[in-house]
Short mmCIF file of N, CA, C and O in Angstrom, two decimals:
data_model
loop_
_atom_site.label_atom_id
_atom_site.label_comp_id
_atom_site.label_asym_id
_atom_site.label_seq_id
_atom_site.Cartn_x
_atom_site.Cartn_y
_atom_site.Cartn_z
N UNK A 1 -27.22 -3.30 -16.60
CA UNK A 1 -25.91 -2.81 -16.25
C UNK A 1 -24.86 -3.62 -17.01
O UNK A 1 -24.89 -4.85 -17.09
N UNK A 2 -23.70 -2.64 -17.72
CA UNK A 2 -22.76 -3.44 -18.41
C UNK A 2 -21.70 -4.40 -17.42
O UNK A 2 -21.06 -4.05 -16.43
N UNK A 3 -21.76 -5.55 -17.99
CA UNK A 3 -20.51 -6.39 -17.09
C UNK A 3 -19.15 -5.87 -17.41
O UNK A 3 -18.67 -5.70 -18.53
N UNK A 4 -18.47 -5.61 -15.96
CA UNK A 4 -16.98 -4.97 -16.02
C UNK A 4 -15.99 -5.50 -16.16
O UNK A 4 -15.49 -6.04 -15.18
N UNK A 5 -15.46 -5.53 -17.14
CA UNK A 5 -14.02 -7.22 -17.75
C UNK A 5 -13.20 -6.76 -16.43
O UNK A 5 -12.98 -5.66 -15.91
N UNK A 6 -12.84 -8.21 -16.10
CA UNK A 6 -12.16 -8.44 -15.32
C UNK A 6 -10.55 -8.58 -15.68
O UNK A 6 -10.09 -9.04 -16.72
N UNK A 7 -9.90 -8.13 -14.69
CA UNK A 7 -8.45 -8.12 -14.95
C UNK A 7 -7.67 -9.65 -15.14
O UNK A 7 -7.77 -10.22 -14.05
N UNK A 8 -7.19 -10.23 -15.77
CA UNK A 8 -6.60 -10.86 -16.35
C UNK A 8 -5.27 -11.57 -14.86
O UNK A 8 -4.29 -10.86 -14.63
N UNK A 9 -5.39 -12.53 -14.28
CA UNK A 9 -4.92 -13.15 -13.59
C UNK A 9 -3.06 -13.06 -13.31
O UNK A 9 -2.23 -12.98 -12.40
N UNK A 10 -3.16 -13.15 -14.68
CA UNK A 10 -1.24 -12.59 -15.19
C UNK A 10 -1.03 -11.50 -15.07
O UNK A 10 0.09 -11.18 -14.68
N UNK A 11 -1.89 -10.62 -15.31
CA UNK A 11 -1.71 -9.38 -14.79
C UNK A 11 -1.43 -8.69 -13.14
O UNK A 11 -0.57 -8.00 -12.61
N UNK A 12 -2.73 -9.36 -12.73
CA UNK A 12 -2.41 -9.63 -11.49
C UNK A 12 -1.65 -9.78 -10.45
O UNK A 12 -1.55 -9.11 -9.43
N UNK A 13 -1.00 -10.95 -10.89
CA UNK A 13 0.13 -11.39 -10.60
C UNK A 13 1.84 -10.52 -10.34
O UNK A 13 2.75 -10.50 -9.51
N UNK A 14 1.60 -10.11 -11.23
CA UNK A 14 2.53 -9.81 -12.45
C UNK A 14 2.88 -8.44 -11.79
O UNK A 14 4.02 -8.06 -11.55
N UNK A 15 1.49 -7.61 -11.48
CA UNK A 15 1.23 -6.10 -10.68
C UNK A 15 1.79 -6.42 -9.07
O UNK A 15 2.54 -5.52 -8.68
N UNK A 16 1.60 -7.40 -8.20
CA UNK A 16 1.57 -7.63 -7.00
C UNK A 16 3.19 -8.09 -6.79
O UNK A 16 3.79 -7.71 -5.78
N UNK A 17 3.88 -8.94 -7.85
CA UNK A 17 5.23 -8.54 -7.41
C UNK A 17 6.40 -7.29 -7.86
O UNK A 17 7.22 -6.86 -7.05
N UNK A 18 6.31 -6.88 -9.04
CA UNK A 18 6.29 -5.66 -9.24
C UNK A 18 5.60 -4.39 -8.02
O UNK A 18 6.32 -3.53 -7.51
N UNK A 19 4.68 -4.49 -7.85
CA UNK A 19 4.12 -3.51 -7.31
C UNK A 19 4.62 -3.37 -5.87
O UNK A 19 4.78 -2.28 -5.30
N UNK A 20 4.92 -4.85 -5.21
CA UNK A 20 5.07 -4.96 -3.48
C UNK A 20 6.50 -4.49 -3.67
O UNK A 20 6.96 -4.09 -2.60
N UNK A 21 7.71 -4.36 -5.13
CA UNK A 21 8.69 -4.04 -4.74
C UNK A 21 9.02 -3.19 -4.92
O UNK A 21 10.04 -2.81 -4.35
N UNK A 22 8.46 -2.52 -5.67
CA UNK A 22 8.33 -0.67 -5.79
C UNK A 22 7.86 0.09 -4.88
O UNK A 22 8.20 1.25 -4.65
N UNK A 23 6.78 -0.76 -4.14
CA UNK A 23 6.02 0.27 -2.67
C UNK A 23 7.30 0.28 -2.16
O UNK A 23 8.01 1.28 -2.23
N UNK A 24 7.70 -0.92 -1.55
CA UNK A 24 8.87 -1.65 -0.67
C UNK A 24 10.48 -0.63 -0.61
O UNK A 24 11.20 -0.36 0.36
N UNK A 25 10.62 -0.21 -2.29
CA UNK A 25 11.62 0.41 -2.48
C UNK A 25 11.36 1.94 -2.06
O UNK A 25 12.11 2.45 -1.23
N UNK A 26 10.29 2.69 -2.64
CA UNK A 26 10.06 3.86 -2.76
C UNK A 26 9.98 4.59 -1.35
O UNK A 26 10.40 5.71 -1.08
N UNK A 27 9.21 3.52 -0.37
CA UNK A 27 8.33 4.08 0.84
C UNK A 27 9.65 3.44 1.95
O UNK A 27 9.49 3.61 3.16
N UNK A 28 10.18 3.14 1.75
CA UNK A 28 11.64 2.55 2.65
C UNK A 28 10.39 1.67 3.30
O UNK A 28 10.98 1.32 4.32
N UNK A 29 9.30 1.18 3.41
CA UNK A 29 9.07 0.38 4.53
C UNK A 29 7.96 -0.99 3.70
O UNK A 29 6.86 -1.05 3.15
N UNK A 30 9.20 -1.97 4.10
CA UNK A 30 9.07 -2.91 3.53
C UNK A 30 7.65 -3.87 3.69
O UNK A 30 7.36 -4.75 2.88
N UNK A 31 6.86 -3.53 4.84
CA UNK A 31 5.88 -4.41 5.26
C UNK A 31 5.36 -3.93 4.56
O UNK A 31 4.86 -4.74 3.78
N UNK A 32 4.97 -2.27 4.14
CA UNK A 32 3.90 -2.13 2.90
C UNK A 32 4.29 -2.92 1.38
O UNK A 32 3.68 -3.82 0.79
N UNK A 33 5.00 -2.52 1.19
CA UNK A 33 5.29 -3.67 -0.09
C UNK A 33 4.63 -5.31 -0.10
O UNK A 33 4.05 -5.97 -0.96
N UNK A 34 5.11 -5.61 1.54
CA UNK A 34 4.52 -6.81 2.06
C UNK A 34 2.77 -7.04 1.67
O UNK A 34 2.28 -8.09 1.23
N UNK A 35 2.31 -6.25 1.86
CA UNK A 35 1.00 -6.31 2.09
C UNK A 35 0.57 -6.03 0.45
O UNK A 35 -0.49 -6.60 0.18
N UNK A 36 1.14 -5.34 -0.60
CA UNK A 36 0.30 -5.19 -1.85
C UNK A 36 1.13 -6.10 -2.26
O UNK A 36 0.53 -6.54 -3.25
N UNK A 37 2.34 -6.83 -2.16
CA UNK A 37 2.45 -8.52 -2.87
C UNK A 37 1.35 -9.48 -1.96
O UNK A 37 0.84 -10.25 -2.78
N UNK A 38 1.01 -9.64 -1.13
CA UNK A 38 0.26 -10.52 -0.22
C UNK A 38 -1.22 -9.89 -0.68
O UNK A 38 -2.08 -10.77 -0.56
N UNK A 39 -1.65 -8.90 -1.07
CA UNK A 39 -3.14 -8.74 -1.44
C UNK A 39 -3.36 -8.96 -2.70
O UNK A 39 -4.53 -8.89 -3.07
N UNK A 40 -2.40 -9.26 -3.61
CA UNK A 40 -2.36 -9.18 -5.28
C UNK A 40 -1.96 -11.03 -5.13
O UNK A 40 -2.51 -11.69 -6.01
N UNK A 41 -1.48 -11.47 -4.60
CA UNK A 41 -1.40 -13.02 -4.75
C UNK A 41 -2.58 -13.16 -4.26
O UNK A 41 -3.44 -13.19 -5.14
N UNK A 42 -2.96 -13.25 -3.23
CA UNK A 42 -4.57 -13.52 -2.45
C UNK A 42 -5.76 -12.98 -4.10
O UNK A 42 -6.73 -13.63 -4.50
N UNK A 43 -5.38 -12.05 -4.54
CA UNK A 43 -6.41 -11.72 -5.54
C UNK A 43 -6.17 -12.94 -6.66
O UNK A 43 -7.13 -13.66 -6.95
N UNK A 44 -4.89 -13.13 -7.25
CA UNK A 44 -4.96 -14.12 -7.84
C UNK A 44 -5.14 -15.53 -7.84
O UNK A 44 -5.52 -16.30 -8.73
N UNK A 45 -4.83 -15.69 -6.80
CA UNK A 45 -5.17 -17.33 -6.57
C UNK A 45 -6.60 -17.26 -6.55
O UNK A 45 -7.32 -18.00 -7.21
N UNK A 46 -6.91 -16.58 -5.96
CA UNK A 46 -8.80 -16.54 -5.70
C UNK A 46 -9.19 -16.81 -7.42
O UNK A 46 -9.97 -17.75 -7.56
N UNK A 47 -8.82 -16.19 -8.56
CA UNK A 47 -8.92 -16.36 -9.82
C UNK A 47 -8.36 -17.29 -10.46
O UNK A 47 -8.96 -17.70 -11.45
N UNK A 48 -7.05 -17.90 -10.10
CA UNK A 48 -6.66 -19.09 -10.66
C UNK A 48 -7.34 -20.15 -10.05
O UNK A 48 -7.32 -21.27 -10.55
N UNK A 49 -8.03 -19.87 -8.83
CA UNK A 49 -9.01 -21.08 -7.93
C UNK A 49 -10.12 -21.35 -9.54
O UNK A 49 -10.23 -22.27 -10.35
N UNK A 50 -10.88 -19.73 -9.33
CA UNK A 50 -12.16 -20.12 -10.26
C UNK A 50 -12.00 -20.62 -11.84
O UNK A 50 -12.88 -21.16 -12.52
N UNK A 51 -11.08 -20.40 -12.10
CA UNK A 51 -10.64 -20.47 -13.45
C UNK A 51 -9.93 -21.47 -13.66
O UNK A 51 -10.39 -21.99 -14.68
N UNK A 52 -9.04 -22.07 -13.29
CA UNK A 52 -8.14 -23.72 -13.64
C UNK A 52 -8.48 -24.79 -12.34
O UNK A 52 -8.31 -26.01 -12.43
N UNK A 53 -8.93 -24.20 -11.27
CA UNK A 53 -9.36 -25.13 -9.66
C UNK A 53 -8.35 -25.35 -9.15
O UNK A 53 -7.33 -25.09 -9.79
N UNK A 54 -8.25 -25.83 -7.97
CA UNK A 54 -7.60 -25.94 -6.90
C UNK A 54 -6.26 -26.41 -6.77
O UNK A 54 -5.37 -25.94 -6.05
N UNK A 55 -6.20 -27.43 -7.57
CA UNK A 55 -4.52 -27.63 -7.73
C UNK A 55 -3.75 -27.00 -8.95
O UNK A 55 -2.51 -27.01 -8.99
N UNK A 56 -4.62 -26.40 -10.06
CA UNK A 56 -4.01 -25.45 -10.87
C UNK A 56 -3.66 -24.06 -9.74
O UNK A 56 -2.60 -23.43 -9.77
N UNK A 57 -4.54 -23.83 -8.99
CA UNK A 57 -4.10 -22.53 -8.09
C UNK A 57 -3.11 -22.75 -6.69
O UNK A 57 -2.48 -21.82 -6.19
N UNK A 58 -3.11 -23.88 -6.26
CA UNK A 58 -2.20 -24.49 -5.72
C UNK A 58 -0.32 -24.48 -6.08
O UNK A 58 0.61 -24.36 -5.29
N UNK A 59 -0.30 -24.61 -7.20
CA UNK A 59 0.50 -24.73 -8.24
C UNK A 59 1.30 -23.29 -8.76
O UNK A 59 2.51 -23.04 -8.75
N UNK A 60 0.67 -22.84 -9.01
CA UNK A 60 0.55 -21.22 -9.38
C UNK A 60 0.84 -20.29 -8.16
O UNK A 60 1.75 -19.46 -8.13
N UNK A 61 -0.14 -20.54 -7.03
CA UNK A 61 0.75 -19.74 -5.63
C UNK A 61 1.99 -20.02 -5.33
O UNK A 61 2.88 -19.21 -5.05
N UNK A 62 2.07 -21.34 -5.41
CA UNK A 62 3.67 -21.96 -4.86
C UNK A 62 4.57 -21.10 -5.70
O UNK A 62 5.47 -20.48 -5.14
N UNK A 63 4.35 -20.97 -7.30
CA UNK A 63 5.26 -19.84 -8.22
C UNK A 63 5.10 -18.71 -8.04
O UNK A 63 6.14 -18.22 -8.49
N UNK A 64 4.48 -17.91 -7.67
CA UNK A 64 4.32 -16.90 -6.88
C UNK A 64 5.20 -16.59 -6.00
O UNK A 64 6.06 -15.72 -5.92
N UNK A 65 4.69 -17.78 -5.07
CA UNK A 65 5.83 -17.10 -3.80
C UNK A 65 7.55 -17.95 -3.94
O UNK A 65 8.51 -17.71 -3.22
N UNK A 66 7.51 -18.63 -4.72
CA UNK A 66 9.22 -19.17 -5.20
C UNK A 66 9.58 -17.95 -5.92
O UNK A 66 10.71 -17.48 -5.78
N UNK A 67 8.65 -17.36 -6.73
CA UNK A 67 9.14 -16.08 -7.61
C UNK A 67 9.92 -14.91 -7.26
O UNK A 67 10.91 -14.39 -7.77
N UNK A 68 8.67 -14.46 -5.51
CA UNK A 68 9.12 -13.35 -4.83
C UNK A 68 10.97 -13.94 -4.51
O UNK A 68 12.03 -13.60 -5.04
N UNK A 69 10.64 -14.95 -3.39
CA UNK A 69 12.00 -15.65 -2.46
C UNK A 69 13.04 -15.64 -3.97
O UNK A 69 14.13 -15.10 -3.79
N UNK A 70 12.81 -16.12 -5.25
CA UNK A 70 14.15 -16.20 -5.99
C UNK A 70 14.63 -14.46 -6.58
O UNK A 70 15.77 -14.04 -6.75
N UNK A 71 13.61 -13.89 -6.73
CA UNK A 71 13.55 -12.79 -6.92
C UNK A 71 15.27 -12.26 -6.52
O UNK A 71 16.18 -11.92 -7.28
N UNK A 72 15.23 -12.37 -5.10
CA UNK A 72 16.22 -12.09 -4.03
C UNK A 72 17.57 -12.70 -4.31
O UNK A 72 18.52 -11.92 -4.18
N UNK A 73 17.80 -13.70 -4.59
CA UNK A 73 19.47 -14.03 -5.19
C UNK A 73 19.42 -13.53 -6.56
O UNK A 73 20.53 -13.12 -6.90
N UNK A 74 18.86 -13.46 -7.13
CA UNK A 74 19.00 -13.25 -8.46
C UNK A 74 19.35 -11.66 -9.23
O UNK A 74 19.87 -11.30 -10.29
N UNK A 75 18.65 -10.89 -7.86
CA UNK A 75 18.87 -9.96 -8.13
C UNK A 75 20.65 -8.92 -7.46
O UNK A 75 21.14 -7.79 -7.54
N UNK A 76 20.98 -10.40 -6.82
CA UNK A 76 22.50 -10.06 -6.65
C UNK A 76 23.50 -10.16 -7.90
O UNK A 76 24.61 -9.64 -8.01
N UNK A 77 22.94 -10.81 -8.64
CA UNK A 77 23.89 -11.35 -10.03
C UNK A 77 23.24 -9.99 -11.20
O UNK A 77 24.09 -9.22 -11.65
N UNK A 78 21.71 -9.79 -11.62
CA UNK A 78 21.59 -9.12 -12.70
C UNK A 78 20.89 -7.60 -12.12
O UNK A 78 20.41 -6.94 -13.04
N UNK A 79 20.77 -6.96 -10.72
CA UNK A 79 20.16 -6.05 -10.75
C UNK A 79 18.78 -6.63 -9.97
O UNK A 79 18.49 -7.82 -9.82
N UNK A 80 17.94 -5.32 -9.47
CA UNK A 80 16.79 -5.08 -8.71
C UNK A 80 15.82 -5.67 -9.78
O UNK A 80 15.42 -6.81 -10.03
N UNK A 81 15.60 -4.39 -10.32
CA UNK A 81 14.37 -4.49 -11.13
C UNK A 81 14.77 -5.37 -12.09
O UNK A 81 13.64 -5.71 -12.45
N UNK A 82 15.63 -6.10 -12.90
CA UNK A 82 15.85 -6.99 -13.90
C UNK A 82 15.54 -8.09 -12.80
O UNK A 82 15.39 -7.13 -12.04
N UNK A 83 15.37 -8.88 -12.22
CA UNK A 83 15.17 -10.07 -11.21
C UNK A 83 13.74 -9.55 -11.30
O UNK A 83 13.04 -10.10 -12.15
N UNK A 84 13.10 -8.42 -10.46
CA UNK A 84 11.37 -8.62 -10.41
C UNK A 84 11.01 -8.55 -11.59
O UNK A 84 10.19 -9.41 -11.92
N UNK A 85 11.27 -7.93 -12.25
CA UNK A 85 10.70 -7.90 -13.70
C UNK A 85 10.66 -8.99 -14.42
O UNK A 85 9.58 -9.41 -14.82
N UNK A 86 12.02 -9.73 -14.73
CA UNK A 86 11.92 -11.64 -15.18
C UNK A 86 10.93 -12.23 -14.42
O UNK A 86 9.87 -12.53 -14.96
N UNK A 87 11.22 -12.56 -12.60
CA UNK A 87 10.40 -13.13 -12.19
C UNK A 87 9.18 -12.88 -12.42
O UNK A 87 8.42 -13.83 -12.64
N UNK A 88 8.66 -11.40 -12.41
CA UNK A 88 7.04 -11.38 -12.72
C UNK A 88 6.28 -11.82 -14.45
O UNK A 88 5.06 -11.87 -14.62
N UNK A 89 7.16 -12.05 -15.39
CA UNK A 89 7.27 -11.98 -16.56
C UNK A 89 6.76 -13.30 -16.48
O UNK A 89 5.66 -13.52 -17.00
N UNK A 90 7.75 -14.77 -15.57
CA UNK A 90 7.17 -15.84 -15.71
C UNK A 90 6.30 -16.17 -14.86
O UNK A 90 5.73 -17.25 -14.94
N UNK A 91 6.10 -15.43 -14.06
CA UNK A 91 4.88 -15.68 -13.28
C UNK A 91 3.64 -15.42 -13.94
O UNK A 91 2.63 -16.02 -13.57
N UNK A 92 3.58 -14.56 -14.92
CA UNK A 92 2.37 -13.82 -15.50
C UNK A 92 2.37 -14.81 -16.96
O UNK A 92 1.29 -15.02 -17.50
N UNK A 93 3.56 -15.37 -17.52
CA UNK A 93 3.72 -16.35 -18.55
C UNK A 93 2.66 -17.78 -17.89
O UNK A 93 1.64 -18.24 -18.41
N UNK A 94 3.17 -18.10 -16.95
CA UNK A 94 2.44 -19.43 -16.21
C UNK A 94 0.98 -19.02 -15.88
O UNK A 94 0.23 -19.94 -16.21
N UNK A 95 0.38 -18.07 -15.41
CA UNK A 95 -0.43 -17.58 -15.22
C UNK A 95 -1.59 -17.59 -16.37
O UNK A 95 -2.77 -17.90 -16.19
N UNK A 96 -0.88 -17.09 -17.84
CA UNK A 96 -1.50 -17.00 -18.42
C UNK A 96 -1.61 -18.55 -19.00
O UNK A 96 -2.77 -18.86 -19.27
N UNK A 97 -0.74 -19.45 -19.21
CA UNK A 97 -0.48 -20.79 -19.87
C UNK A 97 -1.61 -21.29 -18.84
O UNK A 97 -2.55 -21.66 -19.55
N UNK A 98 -1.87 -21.43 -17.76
CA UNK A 98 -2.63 -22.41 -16.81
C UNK A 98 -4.15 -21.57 -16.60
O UNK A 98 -5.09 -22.30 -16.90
N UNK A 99 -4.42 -20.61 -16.27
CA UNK A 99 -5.73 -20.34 -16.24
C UNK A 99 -6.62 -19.11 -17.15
O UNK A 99 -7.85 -19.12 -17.14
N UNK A 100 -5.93 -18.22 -17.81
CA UNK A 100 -6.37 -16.79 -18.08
C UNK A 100 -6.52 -17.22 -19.69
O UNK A 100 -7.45 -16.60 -20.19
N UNK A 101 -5.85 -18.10 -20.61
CA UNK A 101 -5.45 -18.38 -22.17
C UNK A 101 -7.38 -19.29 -21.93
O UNK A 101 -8.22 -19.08 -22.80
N UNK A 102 -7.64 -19.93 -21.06
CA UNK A 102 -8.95 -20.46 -20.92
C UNK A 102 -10.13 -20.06 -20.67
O UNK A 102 -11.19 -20.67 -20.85
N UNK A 103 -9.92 -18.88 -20.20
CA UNK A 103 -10.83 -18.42 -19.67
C UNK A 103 -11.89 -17.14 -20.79
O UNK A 103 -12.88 -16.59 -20.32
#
C-alpha cells in the first residue's frame, strides 16, 4: 500500500485559523468556528510534538493561540480577513521555520 503524504503542519495551522473564522463568519455561530480552530491546532501540535518535540510544540501552540487572541485588535485597525490572513501567514511561516522545513 502507497504511503499517503501527510499535510504539512503550516498548513495546518494556517487552515484552522482561517478556517475557524470563516465557519465562525459564514454560519453566524461562533462555537463552530470554535471547534475547527481547536481541532486544527490539536492536529498541529500533535505534529509539531512529532516533528521538532515538546517544547518546539509548546512554543508553536502558544503562537497559535496569541495569533487567534491578536487576530482580534488587529483586525479593528486593517480589516477581518487582512488580520486572519497575516496572522495565519506567520503562524504557518513559524510553523514551517521550526518543524515542517525538517521534516
Amino acid at each position: 500500500m502507497a504511503k499517503v503524504p501527510s499535510v504539512p503542519s503550516a498548513v495546518v495551522a494556517a487552515s484552522g485559523l482561517v478556517g475557524g473564522y470563516g465557519v465562525a463568519r459564514w454560519t453566524r455561530k461562533r462555537q463552530l468556528g470554535g471547534v475547527v480552530l481547536a481541532v486544527a491546532g490539536a492536529a498541529a501540535a500533535q505534529q509539531w510534538r512529532q516533528q521538532a518535540g515538546g517544547k518546539a510544540a509548546g512554543a508553536l501552540t502558544a503562537a497559535y493561540v496569541a495569533a487567534f487572541a491578536g487576530s482580534h485588535p488587529l483586525a479593528k485597525k486593517v480589516g477581518a480577513w487582512p488580520a486572519v490572513l497575516g496572522v495565519a501567514g506567520a503562524v504557518a511561516l513559524a510553523s514551517w521555520a521550526v518543524a515542517d522545513r525538517h521534516a
